Amino acid sequence: MLQTTAALIVFLFPLAYSPGPGNLFFAANAARFGFAATVPANAGYHLATWIVTAAIGLGFVTAIEQVPQLFAVLKTAGALYVLRLAWKLFRAGALEGAQQARAASFTDGAVLLALNPKAYVIIALMFSQFLALEEAGRLRPVLLIATVFTLNNLLAFSVWALAGGSIAKLFQTPGSARRLNTLFGAVLAAVAVWMLLS
């Protein structure tokens, strides 16, 4: 079990810490609103991560294989949702414009994970590599893998959010806040296009 867990962490490290839709989303939010403001969305994203990962490990991936159109629907819906978040940042005003701009919520985080088809691919790949190594009952290893995957992602996203939060200190004036909104709105829009084309 310990050997499998160590191998899983090594496998997940480059996937979790390299730039991707989730990392860039949390870095952008932290840069705009500060690290503390990303905590609700981070909690939502990772609660959804654990639930979806456990569901896939327990057989949900079979439904995706039987209905391939489901993957295409998730891919498009996820990209459109990220575009919606990007549009909100583009429209946000200065730091004091609380009505125009708000940090991502718990629900935003959960929806971002649920509509991220790349997450489903990584999770299915992870189970194909590591679940077979376990000879005991299916439930315990699935829950262990889901927990390790979720905690590893939570740490990675927190690192990205901390980096984004440190950028926020450089953008305290209204003009610089608008430029930051535009920059990270563009980053999220690029992520949405990447999700659609990949």
mmCIF file of N, CA, C and O in Angstrom, residues 11-113:
data_model
loop_
_atom_site.group_PDB
_atom_site.id
_atom_site.type_symbol
_atom_site.label_atom_id
_atom_site.label_comp_id
_atom_site.label_asym_id
_atom_site.label_seq_id
_atom_site.Cartn_x
_atom_site.Cartn_y
_atom_site.Cartn_z
ATOM 1 N N PHE A 11 3.741 9.837 -9.872
ATOM 2 C CA PHE A 11 2.980 9.893 -11.116
ATOM 3 C C PHE A 11 2.200 11.204 -11.224
ATOM 4 O O PHE A 11 2.148 11.839 -12.293
ATOM 5 N N LEU A 12 1.613 11.649 -10.107
ATOM 6 C CA LEU A 12 0.736 12.824 -10.129
ATOM 7 C C LEU A 12 1.489 14.149 -10.083
ATOM 8 O O LEU A 12 0.944 15.177 -10.482
ATOM 9 N N PHE A 13 2.731 14.142 -9.595
ATOM 10 C CA PHE A 13 3.443 15.398 -9.359
ATOM 11 C C PHE A 13 3.488 16.298 -10.591
ATOM 12 O O PHE A 13 3.069 17.462 -10.528
ATOM 13 N N PRO A 14 3.979 15.828 -11.745
ATOM 14 C CA PRO A 14 4.026 16.735 -12.900
ATOM 15 C C PRO A 14 2.644 17.140 -13.400
ATOM 16 O O PRO A 14 2.465 18.242 -13.923
ATOM 17 N N LEU A 15 1.652 16.267 -13.234
ATOM 18 C CA LEU A 15 0.299 16.596 -13.677
ATOM 19 C C LEU A 15 -0.321 17.687 -12.808
ATOM 20 O O LEU A 15 -1.032 18.564 -13.299
ATOM 21 N N ALA A 16 -0.039 17.657 -11.510
ATOM 22 C CA ALA A 16 -0.665 18.601 -10.589
ATOM 23 C C ALA A 16 0.010 19.967 -10.586
ATOM 24 O O ALA A 16 -0.656 20.987 -10.443
ATOM 25 N N TYR A 17 1.334 20.006 -10.744
ATOM 26 C CA TYR A 17 2.053 21.264 -10.561
ATOM 27 C C TYR A 17 2.344 22.000 -11.859
ATOM 28 O O TYR A 17 2.736 23.163 -11.829
ATOM 29 N N SER A 18 2.163 21.358 -13.007
ATOM 30 C CA SER A 18 2.360 22.064 -14.274
ATOM 31 C C SER A 18 1.134 22.932 -14.555
ATOM 32 O O SER A 18 0.048 22.672 -14.042
ATOM 33 N N PRO A 19 1.298 23.989 -15.383
ATOM 34 C CA PRO A 19 0.157 24.880 -15.652
ATOM 35 C C PRO A 19 -1.000 24.130 -16.303
ATOM 36 O O PRO A 19 -0.805 23.346 -17.227
ATOM 37 N N GLY A 20 -2.174 24.354 -15.798
ATOM 38 C CA GLY A 20 -3.379 23.740 -16.353
ATOM 39 C C GLY A 20 -4.572 24.595 -16.001
ATOM 40 O O GLY A 20 -4.438 25.600 -15.293
ATOM 41 N N PRO A 21 -5.769 24.231 -16.457
ATOM 42 C CA PRO A 21 -6.957 25.058 -16.203
ATOM 43 C C PRO A 21 -7.193 25.354 -14.725
ATOM 44 O O PRO A 21 -7.449 26.493 -14.349
ATOM 45 N N GLY A 22 -7.081 24.341 -13.864
ATOM 46 C CA GLY A 22 -7.329 24.557 -12.446
ATOM 47 C C GLY A 22 -6.290 25.459 -11.808
ATOM 48 O O GLY A 22 -6.619 26.420 -11.099
ATOM 49 N N ASN A 23 -5.014 25.172 -12.060
ATOM 50 C CA ASN A 23 -3.936 25.982 -11.482
ATOM 51 C C ASN A 23 -4.041 27.443 -11.903
ATOM 52 O O ASN A 23 -3.914 28.356 -11.083
ATOM 53 N N LEU A 24 -4.251 27.663 -13.200
ATOM 54 C CA LEU A 24 -4.324 29.034 -13.699
ATOM 55 C C LEU A 24 -5.564 29.756 -13.177
ATOM 56 O O LEU A 24 -5.528 30.950 -12.891
ATOM 57 N N PHE A 25 -6.656 29.032 -13.027
ATOM 58 C CA PHE A 25 -7.875 29.613 -12.480
ATOM 59 C C PHE A 25 -7.627 30.136 -11.068
ATOM 60 O O PHE A 25 -7.989 31.268 -10.728
ATOM 61 N N PHE A 26 -6.988 29.324 -10.217
ATOM 62 C CA PHE A 26 -6.757 29.744 -8.834
ATOM 63 C C PHE A 26 -5.662 30.805 -8.734
ATOM 64 O O PHE A 26 -5.754 31.703 -7.893
ATOM 65 N N ALA A 27 -4.661 30.741 -9.592
ATOM 66 C CA ALA A 27 -3.636 31.793 -9.600
ATOM 67 C C ALA A 27 -4.261 33.128 -9.998
ATOM 68 O O ALA A 27 -3.979 34.172 -9.392
ATOM 69 N N ALA A 28 -5.133 33.099 -11.010
ATOM 70 C CA ALA A 28 -5.790 34.332 -11.465
ATOM 71 C C ALA A 28 -6.692 34.904 -10.375
ATOM 72 O O ALA A 28 -6.688 36.120 -10.120
ATOM 73 N N ASN A 29 -7.460 34.057 -9.706
ATOM 74 C CA ASN A 29 -8.343 34.536 -8.647
ATOM 75 C C ASN A 29 -7.559 35.099 -7.470
ATOM 76 O O ASN A 29 -7.930 36.119 -6.899
ATOM 77 N N ALA A 30 -6.470 34.425 -7.102
ATOM 78 C CA ALA A 30 -5.658 34.915 -5.988
ATOM 79 C C ALA A 30 -4.974 36.224 -6.347
ATOM 80 O O ALA A 30 -4.838 37.115 -5.494
ATOM 81 N N ALA A 31 -4.543 36.349 -7.601
ATOM 82 C CA ALA A 31 -3.904 37.592 -8.022
ATOM 83 C C ALA A 31 -4.889 38.748 -7.969
ATOM 84 O O ALA A 31 -4.522 39.884 -7.665
ATOM 85 N N ARG A 32 -6.146 38.464 -8.233
ATOM 86 C CA ARG A 32 -7.165 39.527 -8.237
ATOM 87 C C ARG A 32 -7.693 39.833 -6.839
ATOM 88 O O ARG A 32 -7.922 40.980 -6.484
ATOM 89 N N PHE A 33 -7.899 38.791 -6.016
ATOM 90 C CA PHE A 33 -8.594 38.998 -4.746
ATOM 91 C C PHE A 33 -7.774 38.620 -3.515
ATOM 92 O O PHE A 33 -8.242 38.801 -2.396
ATOM 93 N N GLY A 34 -6.596 38.026 -3.713
ATOM 94 C CA GLY A 34 -5.784 37.574 -2.591
ATOM 95 C C GLY A 34 -6.007 36.095 -2.301
ATOM 96 O O GLY A 34 -7.040 35.520 -2.668
ATOM 97 N N PHE A 35 -5.036 35.480 -1.659
ATOM 98 C CA PHE A 35 -5.080 34.032 -1.412
ATOM 99 C C PHE A 35 -6.304 33.610 -0.612
ATOM 100 O O PHE A 35 -6.968 32.626 -0.931
ATOM 101 N N ALA A 36 -6.620 34.342 0.469
ATOM 102 C CA ALA A 36 -7.715 33.937 1.357
ATOM 103 C C ALA A 36 -9.043 33.832 0.602
ATOM 104 O O ALA A 36 -9.876 32.979 0.910
ATOM 105 N N ALA A 37 -9.233 34.686 -0.401
ATOM 106 C CA ALA A 37 -10.495 34.683 -1.141
ATOM 107 C C ALA A 37 -10.662 33.441 -2.009
ATOM 108 O O ALA A 37 -11.766 33.140 -2.457
ATOM 109 N N THR A 38 -9.565 32.706 -2.258
ATOM 110 C CA THR A 38 -9.663 31.504 -3.096
ATOM 111 C C THR A 38 -10.063 30.266 -2.295
ATOM 112 O O THR A 38 -10.358 29.229 -2.883
ATOM 113 N N VAL A 39 -10.067 30.372 -0.957
ATOM 114 C CA VAL A 39 -10.320 29.188 -0.124
ATOM 115 C C VAL A 39 -11.685 28.544 -0.402
ATOM 116 O O VAL A 39 -11.771 27.321 -0.560
ATOM 117 N N PRO A 40 -12.792 29.312 -0.496
ATOM 118 C CA PRO A 40 -14.081 28.654 -0.775
ATOM 119 C C PRO A 40 -14.094 27.889 -2.102
ATOM 120 O O PRO A 40 -14.559 26.744 -2.163
ATOM 121 N N ALA A 41 -13.596 28.517 -3.163
ATOM 122 C CA ALA A 41 -13.570 27.841 -4.467
ATOM 123 C C ALA A 41 -12.647 26.622 -4.439
ATOM 124 O O ALA A 41 -12.956 25.586 -5.034
ATOM 125 N N ASN A 42 -11.526 26.745 -3.727
ATOM 126 C CA ASN A 42 -10.598 25.627 -3.602
ATOM 127 C C ASN A 42 -11.271 24.461 -2.879
ATOM 128 O O ASN A 42 -11.132 23.296 -3.267
ATOM 129 N N ALA A 43 -12.033 24.787 -1.827
ATOM 130 C CA ALA A 43 -12.757 23.744 -1.093
ATOM 131 C C ALA A 43 -13.799 23.077 -1.988
ATOM 132 O O ALA A 43 -13.935 21.843 -2.004
ATOM 133 N N GLY A 44 -14.538 23.883 -2.756
ATOM 134 C CA GLY A 44 -15.541 23.329 -3.662
ATOM 135 C C GLY A 44 -14.930 22.454 -4.726
ATOM 136 O O GLY A 44 -15.429 21.353 -5.020
ATOM 137 N N TYR A 45 -13.824 22.920 -5.300
ATOM 138 C CA TYR A 45 -13.150 22.165 -6.355
ATOM 139 C C TYR A 45 -12.682 20.812 -5.824
ATOM 140 O O TYR A 45 -12.869 19.781 -6.465
ATOM 141 N N HIS A 46 -12.106 20.816 -4.644
ATOM 142 C CA HIS A 46 -11.496 19.578 -4.154
ATOM 143 C C HIS A 46 -12.481 18.625 -3.487
ATOM 144 O O HIS A 46 -12.263 17.410 -3.500
ATOM 145 N N LEU A 47 -13.589 19.147 -2.973
ATOM 146 C CA LEU A 47 -14.650 18.236 -2.543
ATOM 147 C C LEU A 47 -15.224 17.519 -3.772
ATOM 148 O O LEU A 47 -15.418 16.301 -3.774
ATOM 149 N N ALA A 48 -15.454 18.303 -4.844
ATOM 150 C CA ALA A 48 -15.930 17.703 -6.099
ATOM 151 C C ALA A 48 -14.897 16.737 -6.663
ATOM 152 O O ALA A 48 -15.247 15.678 -7.197
ATOM 153 N N THR A 49 -13.601 17.075 -6.534
ATOM 154 C CA THR A 49 -12.540 16.181 -7.009
ATOM 155 C C THR A 49 -12.638 14.823 -6.335
ATOM 156 O O THR A 49 -12.588 13.776 -6.984
ATOM 157 N N TRP A 50 -12.780 14.838 -5.015
ATOM 158 C CA TRP A 50 -12.821 13.571 -4.279
ATOM 159 C C TRP A 50 -14.047 12.752 -4.671
ATOM 160 O O TRP A 50 -13.957 11.547 -4.919
ATOM 161 N N ILE A 51 -15.200 13.407 -4.773
ATOM 162 C CA ILE A 51 -16.446 12.697 -5.123
ATOM 163 C C ILE A 51 -16.364 12.111 -6.527
ATOM 164 O O ILE A 51 -16.682 10.937 -6.750
ATOM 165 N N VAL A 52 -15.929 12.931 -7.482
ATOM 166 C CA VAL A 52 -15.839 12.467 -8.878
ATOM 167 C C VAL A 52 -14.798 11.359 -9.010
ATOM 168 O O VAL A 52 -15.023 10.354 -9.702
ATOM 169 N N THR A 53 -13.657 11.511 -8.338
ATOM 170 C CA THR A 53 -12.610 10.494 -8.415
ATOM 171 C C THR A 53 -13.092 9.164 -7.853
ATOM 172 O O THR A 53 -12.897 8.103 -8.463
ATOM 173 N N ALA A 54 -13.753 9.208 -6.698
ATOM 174 C CA ALA A 54 -14.283 7.974 -6.114
ATOM 175 C C ALA A 54 -15.336 7.352 -7.017
ATOM 176 O O ALA A 54 -15.357 6.128 -7.226
ATOM 177 N N ALA A 55 -16.202 8.185 -7.619
ATOM 178 C CA ALA A 55 -17.248 7.675 -8.513
ATOM 179 C C ALA A 55 -16.645 6.999 -9.736
ATOM 180 O O ALA A 55 -17.087 5.922 -10.154
ATOM 181 N N ILE A 56 -15.622 7.624 -10.310
ATOM 182 C CA ILE A 56 -14.961 7.028 -11.477
ATOM 183 C C ILE A 56 -14.291 5.718 -11.091
ATOM 184 O O ILE A 56 -14.395 4.714 -11.794
ATOM 185 N N GLY A 57 -13.607 5.724 -9.960
ATOM 186 C CA GLY A 57 -12.946 4.507 -9.503
ATOM 187 C C GLY A 57 -13.915 3.371 -9.236
ATOM 188 O O GLY A 57 -13.586 2.201 -9.397
ATOM 189 N N LEU A 58 -15.133 3.718 -8.865
ATOM 190 C CA LEU A 58 -16.133 2.690 -8.564
ATOM 191 C C LEU A 58 -17.010 2.346 -9.766
ATOM 192 O O LEU A 58 -17.986 1.632 -9.630
ATOM 193 N N GLY A 59 -16.676 2.890 -10.956
ATOM 194 C CA GLY A 59 -17.365 2.442 -12.156
ATOM 195 C C GLY A 59 -17.997 3.493 -13.037
ATOM 196 O O GLY A 59 -18.514 3.170 -14.107
ATOM 197 N N PHE A 60 -17.961 4.772 -12.650
ATOM 198 C CA PHE A 60 -18.586 5.803 -13.471
ATOM 199 C C PHE A 60 -17.939 5.904 -14.851
ATOM 200 O O PHE A 60 -18.575 6.270 -15.830
ATOM 201 N N VAL A 61 -16.621 5.556 -14.922
ATOM 202 C CA VAL A 61 -15.917 5.631 -16.203
ATOM 203 C C VAL A 61 -16.583 4.731 -17.253
ATOM 204 O O VAL A 61 -16.538 5.013 -18.445
ATOM 205 N N THR A 62 -17.242 3.665 -16.827
ATOM 206 C CA THR A 62 -17.948 2.779 -17.754
ATOM 207 C C THR A 62 -19.043 3.528 -18.490
ATOM 208 O O THR A 62 -19.247 3.336 -19.691
ATOM 209 N N ALA A 63 -19.742 4.418 -17.782
ATOM 210 C CA ALA A 63 -20.808 5.202 -18.415
ATOM 211 C C ALA A 63 -20.239 6.111 -19.495
ATOM 212 O O ALA A 63 -20.827 6.270 -20.569
ATOM 213 N N ILE A 64 -19.067 6.698 -19.238
ATOM 214 C CA ILE A 64 -18.446 7.578 -20.228
ATOM 215 C C ILE A 64 -18.020 6.765 -21.452
ATOM 216 O O ILE A 64 -18.149 7.217 -22.588
ATOM 217 N N GLU A 65 -17.508 5.550 -21.216
ATOM 218 C CA GLU A 65 -17.105 4.697 -22.340
ATOM 219 C C GLU A 65 -18.312 4.273 -23.169
ATOM 220 O O GLU A 65 -18.236 4.172 -24.393
ATOM 221 N N GLN A 66 -19.448 4.034 -22.522
ATOM 222 C CA GLN A 66 -20.641 3.596 -23.241
ATOM 223 C C GLN A 66 -21.348 4.741 -23.951
ATOM 224 O O GLN A 66 -22.050 4.526 -24.934
ATOM 225 N N VAL A 67 -21.168 5.963 -23.461
ATOM 226 C CA VAL A 67 -21.782 7.145 -24.091
ATOM 227 C C VAL A 67 -20.669 8.159 -24.378
ATOM 228 O O VAL A 67 -20.462 9.111 -23.622
ATOM 229 N N PRO A 68 -19.927 7.966 -25.485
ATOM 230 C CA PRO A 68 -18.786 8.854 -25.772
ATOM 231 C C PRO A 68 -19.193 10.319 -25.932
ATOM 232 O O PRO A 68 -18.390 11.219 -25.696
ATOM 233 N N GLN A 69 -20.441 10.564 -26.307
ATOM 234 C CA GLN A 69 -20.906 11.940 -26.480
ATOM 235 C C GLN A 69 -20.872 12.715 -25.157
ATOM 236 O O GLN A 69 -20.749 13.945 -25.154
ATOM 237 N N LEU A 70 -20.950 11.992 -24.052
ATOM 238 C CA LEU A 70 -20.913 12.631 -22.743
ATOM 239 C C LEU A 70 -19.608 13.397 -22.554
ATOM 240 O O LEU A 70 -19.596 14.499 -21.999
ATOM 241 N N PHE A 71 -18.509 12.844 -23.045
ATOM 242 C CA PHE A 71 -17.208 13.509 -22.923
ATOM 243 C C PHE A 71 -17.210 14.819 -23.704
ATOM 244 O O PHE A 71 -16.739 15.852 -23.218
ATOM 245 N N ALA A 72 -17.757 14.789 -24.932
ATOM 246 C CA ALA A 72 -17.809 15.998 -25.759
ATOM 247 C C ALA A 72 -18.674 17.069 -25.107
ATOM 248 O O ALA A 72 -18.333 18.261 -25.128
ATOM 249 N N VAL A 73 -19.787 16.658 -24.499
ATOM 250 C CA VAL A 73 -20.665 17.609 -23.813
ATOM 251 C C VAL A 73 -19.928 18.252 -22.638
ATOM 252 O O VAL A 73 -19.964 19.475 -22.445
ATOM 253 N N LEU A 74 -19.231 17.436 -21.837
ATOM 254 C CA LEU A 74 -18.464 17.956 -20.705
ATOM 255 C C LEU A 74 -17.385 18.929 -21.171
ATOM 256 O O LEU A 74 -17.164 19.977 -20.566
ATOM 257 N N LYS A 75 -16.717 18.568 -22.255
ATOM 258 C CA LYS A 75 -15.633 19.399 -22.783
ATOM 259 C C LYS A 75 -16.155 20.780 -23.178
ATOM 260 O O LYS A 75 -15.585 21.809 -22.809
ATOM 261 N N THR A 76 -17.248 20.809 -23.915
ATOM 262 C CA THR A 76 -17.812 22.077 -24.372
ATOM 263 C C THR A 76 -18.366 22.881 -23.203
ATOM 264 O O THR A 76 -18.114 24.088 -23.087
ATOM 265 N N ALA A 77 -19.114 22.226 -22.316
ATOM 266 C CA ALA A 77 -19.697 22.926 -21.168
ATOM 267 C C ALA A 77 -18.604 23.499 -20.269
ATOM 268 O O ALA A 77 -18.720 24.627 -19.770
ATOM 269 N N GLY A 78 -17.536 22.744 -20.068
ATOM 270 C CA GLY A 78 -16.437 23.221 -19.236
ATOM 271 C C GLY A 78 -15.763 24.445 -19.830
ATOM 272 O O GLY A 78 -15.477 25.424 -19.125
ATOM 273 N N ALA A 79 -15.503 24.409 -21.132
ATOM 274 C CA ALA A 79 -14.870 25.548 -21.795
ATOM 275 C C ALA A 79 -15.759 26.786 -21.722
ATOM 276 O O ALA A 79 -15.285 27.904 -21.463
ATOM 277 N N LEU A 80 -17.062 26.608 -21.924
ATOM 278 C CA LEU A 80 -17.996 27.736 -21.860
ATOM 279 C C LEU A 80 -18.065 28.320 -20.448
ATOM 280 O O LEU A 80 -18.154 29.544 -20.272
ATOM 281 N N TYR A 81 -17.977 27.454 -19.439
ATOM 282 C CA TYR A 81 -18.015 27.940 -18.060
ATOM 283 C C TYR A 81 -16.765 28.761 -17.740
ATOM 284 O O TYR A 81 -16.847 29.818 -17.115
ATOM 285 N N VAL A 82 -15.609 28.289 -18.197
ATOM 286 C CA VAL A 82 -14.370 29.049 -17.968
ATOM 287 C C VAL A 82 -14.425 30.382 -18.715
ATOM 288 O O VAL A 82 -13.981 31.419 -18.210
ATOM 289 N N LEU A 83 -15.009 30.377 -19.932
ATOM 290 C CA LEU A 83 -15.180 31.636 -20.671
ATOM 291 C C LEU A 83 -16.072 32.606 -19.892
ATOM 292 O O LEU A 83 -15.818 33.812 -19.864
ATOM 293 N N ARG A 84 -17.106 32.083 -19.257
ATOM 294 C CA ARG A 84 -17.995 32.925 -18.437
ATOM 295 C C ARG A 84 -17.218 33.565 -17.287
ATOM 296 O O ARG A 84 -17.369 34.767 -16.998
ATOM 297 N N LEU A 85 -16.363 32.776 -16.635
ATOM 298 C CA LEU A 85 -15.545 33.327 -15.551
ATOM 299 C C LEU A 85 -14.557 34.375 -16.082
ATOM 300 O O LEU A 85 -14.310 35.394 -15.433
ATOM 301 N N ALA A 86 -13.999 34.115 -17.258
ATOM 302 C CA ALA A 86 -13.086 35.085 -17.882
ATOM 303 C C ALA A 86 -13.821 36.391 -18.173
ATOM 304 O O ALA A 86 -13.292 37.486 -17.929
ATOM 305 N N TRP A 87 -15.054 36.291 -18.687
ATOM 306 C CA TRP A 87 -15.845 37.484 -18.995
ATOM 307 C C TRP A 87 -16.100 38.311 -17.740
ATOM 308 O O TRP A 87 -16.041 39.548 -17.765
ATOM 309 N N LYS A 88 -16.345 37.631 -16.614
ATOM 310 C CA LYS A 88 -16.552 38.350 -15.353
ATOM 311 C C LYS A 88 -15.305 39.151 -14.973
ATOM 312 O O LYS A 88 -15.401 40.281 -14.492
ATOM 313 N N LEU A 89 -14.140 38.557 -15.179
ATOM 314 C CA LEU A 89 -12.902 39.287 -14.871
ATOM 315 C C LEU A 89 -12.696 40.458 -15.823
ATOM 316 O O LEU A 89 -12.281 41.540 -15.416
ATOM 317 N N PHE A 90 -12.982 40.260 -17.116
ATOM 318 C CA PHE A 90 -12.848 41.355 -18.079
ATOM 319 C C PHE A 90 -13.712 42.553 -17.674
ATOM 320 O O PHE A 90 -13.307 43.702 -17.826
ATOM 321 N N ARG A 91 -14.910 42.280 -17.161
ATOM 322 C CA ARG A 91 -15.858 43.342 -16.820
ATOM 323 C C ARG A 91 -15.593 43.948 -15.460
ATOM 324 O O ARG A 91 -16.157 45.000 -15.139
ATOM 325 N N ALA A 92 -14.760 43.311 -14.643
ATOM 326 C CA ALA A 92 -14.508 43.805 -13.283
ATOM 327 C C ALA A 92 -13.776 45.129 -13.331
ATOM 328 O O ALA A 92 -12.892 45.341 -14.158
ATOM 329 N N GLY A 93 -14.135 46.001 -12.412
ATOM 330 C CA GLY A 93 -13.500 47.307 -12.358
ATOM 331 C C GLY A 93 -12.343 47.335 -11.389
ATOM 332 O O GLY A 93 -11.599 46.371 -11.247
ATOM 333 N N ALA A 94 -12.238 48.424 -10.676
ATOM 334 C CA ALA A 94 -11.142 48.604 -9.727
ATOM 335 C C ALA A 94 -11.355 47.736 -8.499
ATOM 336 O O ALA A 94 -12.397 47.135 -8.316
ATOM 337 N N LEU A 95 -10.366 47.699 -7.644
ATOM 338 C CA LEU A 95 -10.432 46.861 -6.452
ATOM 339 C C LEU A 95 -11.621 47.191 -5.567
ATOM 340 O O LEU A 95 -12.185 46.330 -4.922
ATOM 341 N N GLU A 96 -12.017 48.480 -5.543
ATOM 342 C CA GLU A 96 -13.124 48.834 -4.672
ATOM 343 C C GLU A 96 -14.488 48.556 -5.300
ATOM 344 O O GLU A 96 -15.507 48.738 -4.668
ATOM 345 N N GLY A 97 -14.524 48.112 -6.540
ATOM 346 C CA GLY A 97 -15.794 47.846 -7.212
ATOM 347 C C GLY A 97 -16.352 46.501 -6.820
ATOM 348 O O GLY A 97 -16.391 45.565 -7.610
ATOM 349 N N ALA A 98 -16.826 46.372 -5.604
ATOM 350 C CA ALA A 98 -17.262 45.081 -5.081
ATOM 351 C C ALA A 98 -18.448 44.520 -5.851
ATOM 352 O O ALA A 98 -18.608 43.322 -5.957
ATOM 353 N N GLN A 99 -19.316 45.412 -6.393
ATOM 354 C CA GLN A 99 -20.464 44.901 -7.124
ATOM 355 C C GLN A 99 -20.053 44.327 -8.468
ATOM 356 O O GLN A 99 -20.741 43.497 -9.033
ATOM 357 N N GLN A 100 -18.945 44.813 -9.006
ATOM 358 C CA GLN A 100 -18.520 44.377 -10.331
ATOM 359 C C GLN A 100 -17.659 43.126 -10.277
ATOM 360 O O GLN A 100 -17.597 42.381 -11.237
ATOM 361 N N ALA A 101 -16.967 42.926 -9.191
ATOM 362 C CA ALA A 101 -16.016 41.823 -9.123
ATOM 363 C C ALA A 101 -16.179 41.075 -7.806
ATOM 364 O O ALA A 101 -16.380 41.679 -6.763
ATOM 365 N N ARG A 102 -16.100 39.772 -7.879
ATOM 366 C CA ARG A 102 -16.126 38.970 -6.656
ATOM 367 C C ARG A 102 -15.236 37.759 -6.874
ATOM 368 O O ARG A 102 -15.046 37.302 -7.998
ATOM 369 N N ALA A 103 -14.718 37.239 -5.784
ATOM 370 C CA ALA A 103 -13.894 36.042 -5.867
ATOM 371 C C ALA A 103 -14.769 34.854 -6.249
ATOM 372 O O ALA A 103 -15.981 34.853 -6.022
ATOM 373 N N ALA A 104 -14.150 33.838 -6.835
ATOM 374 C CA ALA A 104 -14.883 32.619 -7.182
ATOM 375 C C ALA A 104 -15.431 31.979 -5.914
ATOM 376 O O ALA A 104 -14.803 32.008 -4.856
ATOM 377 N N SER A 105 -16.613 31.389 -6.030
ATOM 378 C CA SER A 105 -17.290 30.804 -4.872
ATOM 379 C C SER A 105 -17.022 29.300 -4.776
ATOM 380 O O SER A 105 -16.424 28.692 -5.662
ATOM 381 N N PHE A 106 -17.516 28.718 -3.680
ATOM 382 C CA PHE A 106 -17.474 27.261 -3.495
ATOM 383 C C PHE A 106 -18.111 26.562 -4.695
ATOM 384 O O PHE A 106 -17.565 25.605 -5.248
ATOM 385 N N THR A 107 -19.267 27.075 -5.129
ATOM 386 C CA THR A 107 -19.976 26.482 -6.272
ATOM 387 C C THR A 107 -19.168 26.607 -7.555
ATOM 388 O O THR A 107 -19.105 25.660 -8.355
ATOM 389 N N ASP A 108 -18.529 27.769 -7.777
ATOM 390 C CA ASP A 108 -17.683 27.935 -8.965
ATOM 391 C C ASP A 108 -16.587 26.874 -9.003
ATOM 392 O O ASP A 108 -16.304 26.294 -10.048
ATOM 393 N N GLY A 109 -15.973 26.632 -7.860
ATOM 394 C CA GLY A 109 -14.918 25.617 -7.799
ATOM 395 C C GLY A 109 -15.440 24.228 -8.123
ATOM 396 O O GLY A 109 -14.834 23.488 -8.905
ATOM 397 N N ALA A 110 -16.588 23.875 -7.547
ATOM 398 C CA ALA A 110 -17.162 22.550 -7.792
ATOM 399 C C ALA A 110 -17.560 22.380 -9.251
ATOM 400 O O ALA A 110 -17.299 21.335 -9.866
ATOM 401 N N VAL A 111 -18.169 23.408 -9.835
ATOM 402 C CA VAL A 111 -18.596 23.332 -11.243
ATOM 403 C C VAL A 111 -17.375 23.246 -12.155
ATOM 404 O O VAL A 111 -17.374 22.505 -13.142
ATOM 405 N N LEU A 112 -16.320 23.990 -11.827
ATOM 406 C CA LEU A 112 -15.108 23.946 -12.647
ATOM 407 C C LEU A 112 -14.557 22.528 -12.732
ATOM 408 O O LEU A 112 -14.168 22.065 -13.806
ATOM 409 N N LEU A 113 -14.536 21.818 -11.611
ATOM 410 C CA LEU A 113 -14.071 20.428 -11.642
ATOM 411 C C LEU A 113 -15.043 19.537 -12.405
ATOM 412 O O LEU A 113 -14.646 18.754 -13.269
#
